[in-house]
Short mmCIF file of C-alpha atoms in Angstrom, two decimals:
data_model
loop_
_atom_site.label_atom_id
_atom_site.label_comp_id
_atom_site.label_asym_id
_atom_site.label_seq_id
_atom_site.Cartn_x
_atom_site.Cartn_y
_atom_site.Cartn_z
CA SER E 26 0.38 70.83 -35.94
CA SER E 27 -1.18 68.03 -37.97
CA SER E 28 2.25 66.83 -39.09
CA SER E 29 3.47 66.69 -35.50
CA LEU E 30 0.35 64.71 -34.57
CA SER E 31 1.00 62.13 -37.28
CA LEU E 32 4.63 61.75 -36.20
CA SER E 33 3.69 61.09 -32.59
CA THR E 34 1.15 58.39 -33.57
CA ALA E 35 3.68 56.77 -35.91
CA ALA E 36 6.27 56.71 -33.15
CA ALA E 37 3.77 55.16 -30.77
CA GLY E 38 2.85 52.57 -33.38
CA HIS E 39 6.51 51.76 -33.99
CA ALA E 40 7.12 51.20 -30.26
CA SER E 41 4.27 48.69 -30.08
CA CYS E 42 5.58 46.83 -33.15
CA THR E 43 8.94 46.03 -31.56
CA HIS E 44 7.29 43.86 -28.89
CA SER E 45 5.35 41.79 -31.41
CA GLU E 46 8.36 41.31 -33.68
CA THR E 47 10.46 39.47 -31.05
CA MET E 48 11.02 35.82 -31.90
CA ALA E 49 9.25 33.06 -30.02
CA LYS E 50 11.28 31.13 -27.47
CA SER E 51 12.02 27.71 -29.00
CA LYS E 52 13.81 25.69 -26.26
CA ASN E 53 11.75 25.13 -23.11
CA HIS E 54 13.68 22.30 -21.44
CA THR E 55 16.81 20.22 -21.80
CA GLY E 56 18.15 17.25 -19.85
CA HIS E 57 21.70 17.88 -21.11
CA ASN E 58 23.90 17.25 -18.05
CA GLN E 59 21.40 15.51 -15.81
CA ILE E 60 22.35 11.84 -16.42
CA TYR E 61 26.01 12.62 -15.79
CA LYS E 62 25.15 14.42 -12.56
CA ASN E 63 22.84 11.58 -11.40
CA HIS E 64 25.48 8.92 -12.02
CA ARG E 65 28.27 10.83 -10.26
CA ASN E 66 27.02 9.51 -6.88
CA GLY E 67 25.47 6.41 -8.39
CA ILE E 68 21.77 5.67 -8.69
CA LYS E 69 20.81 3.80 -5.53
CA LYS E 70 17.79 1.65 -4.71
CA THR E 71 15.45 3.21 -2.18
CA ARG E 72 15.67 1.83 1.35
CA ARG E 73 12.61 -0.24 2.17
CA PRO E 74 11.09 0.26 5.63
CA ARG E 75 11.57 -2.70 7.98
CA GLN E 76 7.99 -2.50 9.18
CA MET E 77 5.11 -1.53 6.95
CA SER E 78 3.30 1.67 7.86
CA MET E 79 -0.17 1.29 9.37
CA ARG E 80 -1.17 4.71 8.03
CA GLY E 81 -4.23 4.52 5.83
CA MET E 82 -5.22 1.06 7.06
CA ASN E 83 -8.57 0.26 8.65
CA CYS E 84 -8.29 1.48 12.26
CA ARG E 85 -10.64 -1.22 13.58
CA PHE E 86 -8.42 -3.88 12.01
CA ILE E 87 -5.27 -2.34 13.53
CA ARG E 88 -6.91 -2.17 16.97
CA ASN E 89 -8.02 -5.79 16.78
CA GLN E 90 -4.59 -6.85 15.54
CA ALA E 91 -2.94 -5.21 18.56
CA PHE E 92 -5.28 -7.03 20.96
CA ALA E 93 -4.66 -10.32 19.15
CA LYS E 94 -0.89 -9.86 19.41
CA ARG E 95 -1.20 -9.19 23.15
CA GLY E 96 -3.41 -12.24 23.53
CA MET E 97 -0.80 -14.44 21.86
CA LYS E 98 1.81 -13.61 24.53
CA CYS E 99 1.98 -16.41 27.08
CA THR E 100 4.30 -18.66 29.07
CA PRO E 101 5.37 -22.08 27.73
CA GLU E 102 2.99 -23.83 30.20
CA GLU E 103 0.03 -21.78 28.96
CA LYS E 104 1.07 -22.53 25.39
CA GLU E 105 0.94 -26.28 26.06
CA GLU E 106 -2.50 -25.93 27.66
CA ARG E 107 -3.74 -23.97 24.67
CA LEU E 108 -2.42 -26.58 22.24
CA ALA E 109 -4.12 -29.36 24.22
CA ALA E 110 -7.42 -27.44 24.25
CA GLN E 111 -7.08 -26.79 20.53
CA LYS E 112 -6.53 -30.50 19.78
CA GLU E 113 -9.56 -31.45 21.89
CA ALA E 114 -11.71 -28.92 20.08
CA GLN E 115 -10.47 -30.26 16.73
CA LYS E 116 -11.40 -33.84 17.77
CA ARG E 117 -14.90 -32.71 18.79
CA ILE E 118 -15.40 -30.93 15.46
CA GLU E 119 -14.22 -33.98 13.51
CA GLU E 120 -16.62 -36.24 15.47
CA LYS E 121 -19.47 -33.81 14.82
CA LYS E 122 -18.67 -33.76 11.09
CA LYS E 123 -18.57 -37.57 11.04
CA VAL E 124 -22.01 -37.80 12.67
CA GLU E 125 -23.47 -35.25 10.26
CA LYS E 126 -22.02 -37.12 7.28
CA GLU E 127 -23.54 -40.42 8.49
CA GLU E 128 -26.94 -38.73 8.92
CA ARG E 129 -26.75 -37.29 5.40
CA LEU E 130 -25.87 -40.70 3.97
CA LYS E 131 -28.84 -42.25 5.84
CA GLU E 132 -31.18 -39.63 4.40
CA LEU E 133 -29.86 -40.20 0.87
CA SER E 134 -30.23 -43.97 1.21
CA LYS E 135 -33.89 -43.58 2.34
CA LYS E 136 -34.77 -41.65 -0.81
#
């Protein structure tokens, strides 16, 4: 009975050895045919979107931008009025700057 016991353990040991004796896999990846396959249809540039996506942008900015775009829409008569008002405002600002500059020069000359 002892001889049969030793045979069974040896057989069990031999079965476990076969798994550990298998060779390690050496090749994990190859790009053998890939360039040929990619160039069959030609490598194309990606199509750029005509309008940039607003996704991920500041939502307050987008909201304000939409209102600003709507505010810019006007008739040609309104556009002329706006340009005239803008020029008047620019003249007033330039006059104000001129007065301030003269005052500063007066103060510097007093010192």
